[in-house]
């Protein structure tokens, strides 16, 4: 099985949200679920959320909170190489 990571991109910051093993179908489902539900800031009072598919492996998300609008991207990356054996 392939190894995957869901990455959150906000402004100039990249952050891995979760790592897991699975098929491409499972990985894309988890990416979609993350884009729809992930709370990127603990203190955020979300009022509205819109999710847009850029392509199968990336979503653009706009979250309206009490203090402003936040724009993020969630994308899926497959591990293709590493210096250590996959665990």
mmCIF file of C-alpha atoms in Angstrom:
data_model
loop_
_atom_site.group_PDB
_atom_site.id
_atom_site.type_symbol
_atom_site.label_atom_id
_atom_site.label_comp_id
_atom_site.label_asym_id
_atom_site.label_seq_id
_atom_site.Cartn_x
_atom_site.Cartn_y
_atom_site.Cartn_z
ATOM 1 C CA UNK A 1 0.000 0.000 0.000
ATOM 2 C CA UNK A 2 1.081 3.527 -0.665
ATOM 3 C CA UNK A 3 1.971 5.998 2.077
ATOM 4 C CA UNK A 4 0.233 9.374 2.041
ATOM 5 C CA UNK A 5 0.287 12.707 3.825
ATOM 6 C CA UNK A 6 -2.428 15.369 3.829
ATOM 7 C CA UNK A 7 -0.778 18.801 3.843
ATOM 8 C CA UNK A 8 -2.364 22.085 4.901
ATOM 9 C CA UNK A 9 -1.086 25.249 3.232
ATOM 10 C CA UNK A 10 -1.925 28.569 4.883
ATOM 11 C CA UNK A 11 -0.142 31.761 3.824
ATOM 12 C CA UNK A 12 3.526 30.708 3.675
ATOM 13 C CA UNK A 13 3.227 27.733 6.028
ATOM 14 C CA UNK A 14 3.007 24.052 5.137
ATOM 15 C CA UNK A 15 1.872 21.625 7.814
ATOM 16 C CA UNK A 16 1.331 17.865 7.602
ATOM 17 C CA UNK A 17 -2.119 17.080 9.003
ATOM 18 C CA UNK A 18 -2.034 13.280 8.906
ATOM 19 C CA UNK A 19 0.004 10.401 7.536
ATOM 20 C CA UNK A 20 -1.504 7.051 6.621
ATOM 21 C CA UNK A 21 -1.335 4.042 4.313
ATOM 22 C CA UNK A 22 -4.017 3.251 1.778
ATOM 23 C CA UNK A 23 -5.147 3.160 -1.807
ATOM 24 C CA UNK A 24 -5.444 6.277 -3.931
ATOM 25 C CA UNK A 25 -9.242 6.117 -3.555
ATOM 26 C CA UNK A 26 -8.978 5.985 0.255
ATOM 27 C CA UNK A 27 -6.410 8.788 0.261
ATOM 28 C CA UNK A 28 -8.585 11.085 -1.842
ATOM 29 C CA UNK A 29 -11.583 10.381 0.392
ATOM 30 C CA UNK A 30 -9.558 11.338 3.470
ATOM 31 C CA UNK A 31 -8.304 14.477 1.754
ATOM 32 C CA UNK A 32 -11.895 15.517 0.981
ATOM 33 C CA UNK A 33 -13.015 14.823 4.564
ATOM 34 C CA UNK A 34 -10.102 16.850 5.920
ATOM 35 C CA UNK A 35 -10.852 19.788 3.617
ATOM 36 C CA UNK A 36 -14.480 19.785 4.778
ATOM 37 C CA UNK A 37 -13.930 19.371 8.522
ATOM 38 C CA UNK A 38 -10.370 20.211 9.641
ATOM 39 C CA UNK A 39 -10.160 23.026 12.183
ATOM 40 C CA UNK A 40 -6.904 24.750 11.304
ATOM 41 C CA UNK A 41 -6.974 27.086 14.323
ATOM 42 C CA UNK A 42 -8.209 26.170 17.793
ATOM 43 C CA UNK A 43 -9.577 29.637 18.542
ATOM 44 C CA UNK A 44 -11.399 30.070 15.235
ATOM 45 C CA UNK A 45 -15.138 30.673 15.440
ATOM 46 C CA UNK A 46 -16.128 29.321 12.035
ATOM 47 C CA UNK A 47 -19.242 30.946 10.575
ATOM 48 C CA UNK A 48 -19.042 29.629 7.037
ATOM 49 C CA UNK A 49 -16.871 27.220 5.057
ATOM 50 C CA UNK A 50 -16.635 26.711 1.311
ATOM 51 C CA UNK A 51 -14.635 23.895 -0.275
ATOM 52 C CA UNK A 52 -13.565 23.962 -3.935
ATOM 53 C CA UNK A 53 -11.846 21.102 -5.747
ATOM 54 C CA UNK A 54 -8.826 22.345 -7.716
ATOM 55 C CA UNK A 55 -8.085 18.806 -8.920
ATOM 56 C CA UNK A 56 -8.336 15.308 -7.465
ATOM 57 C CA UNK A 57 -5.422 15.871 -5.077
ATOM 58 C CA UNK A 58 -6.047 19.471 -3.956
ATOM 59 C CA UNK A 59 -8.859 21.530 -2.427
ATOM 60 C CA UNK A 60 -9.092 25.281 -1.909
ATOM 61 C CA UNK A 61 -10.973 26.165 1.290
ATOM 62 C CA UNK A 62 -12.344 29.525 2.367
ATOM 63 C CA UNK A 63 -13.325 29.845 6.027
ATOM 64 C CA UNK A 64 -15.174 32.880 7.330
ATOM 65 C CA UNK A 65 -14.600 33.478 11.003
ATOM 66 C CA UNK A 66 -15.496 36.162 13.492
ATOM 67 C CA UNK A 67 -12.362 38.174 12.734
ATOM 68 C CA UNK A 68 -11.955 37.621 9.009
ATOM 69 C CA UNK A 69 -11.698 35.250 6.091
ATOM 70 C CA UNK A 70 -9.014 32.565 5.883
ATOM 71 C CA UNK A 71 -7.942 30.882 2.664
ATOM 72 C CA UNK A 72 -6.203 27.531 2.728
ATOM 73 C CA UNK A 73 -5.244 24.676 0.468
ATOM 74 C CA UNK A 74 -5.299 21.032 1.431
ATOM 75 C CA UNK A 75 -3.374 18.689 -0.781
ATOM 76 C CA UNK A 76 -2.405 15.065 -0.943
ATOM 77 C CA UNK A 77 1.137 13.798 -1.377
ATOM 78 C CA UNK A 78 2.283 10.220 -1.943
ATOM 79 C CA UNK A 79 5.615 9.080 -0.539
ATOM 80 C CA UNK A 80 7.812 8.049 -3.439
ATOM 81 C CA UNK A 81 11.234 7.835 -1.802
ATOM 82 C CA UNK A 82 12.975 8.085 1.565
ATOM 83 C CA UNK A 83 16.333 7.325 3.139
ATOM 84 C CA UNK A 84 14.716 4.843 5.515
ATOM 85 C CA UNK A 85 12.423 1.944 4.812
ATOM 86 C CA UNK A 86 8.743 2.808 4.975
ATOM 87 C CA UNK A 87 7.192 1.973 8.339
#
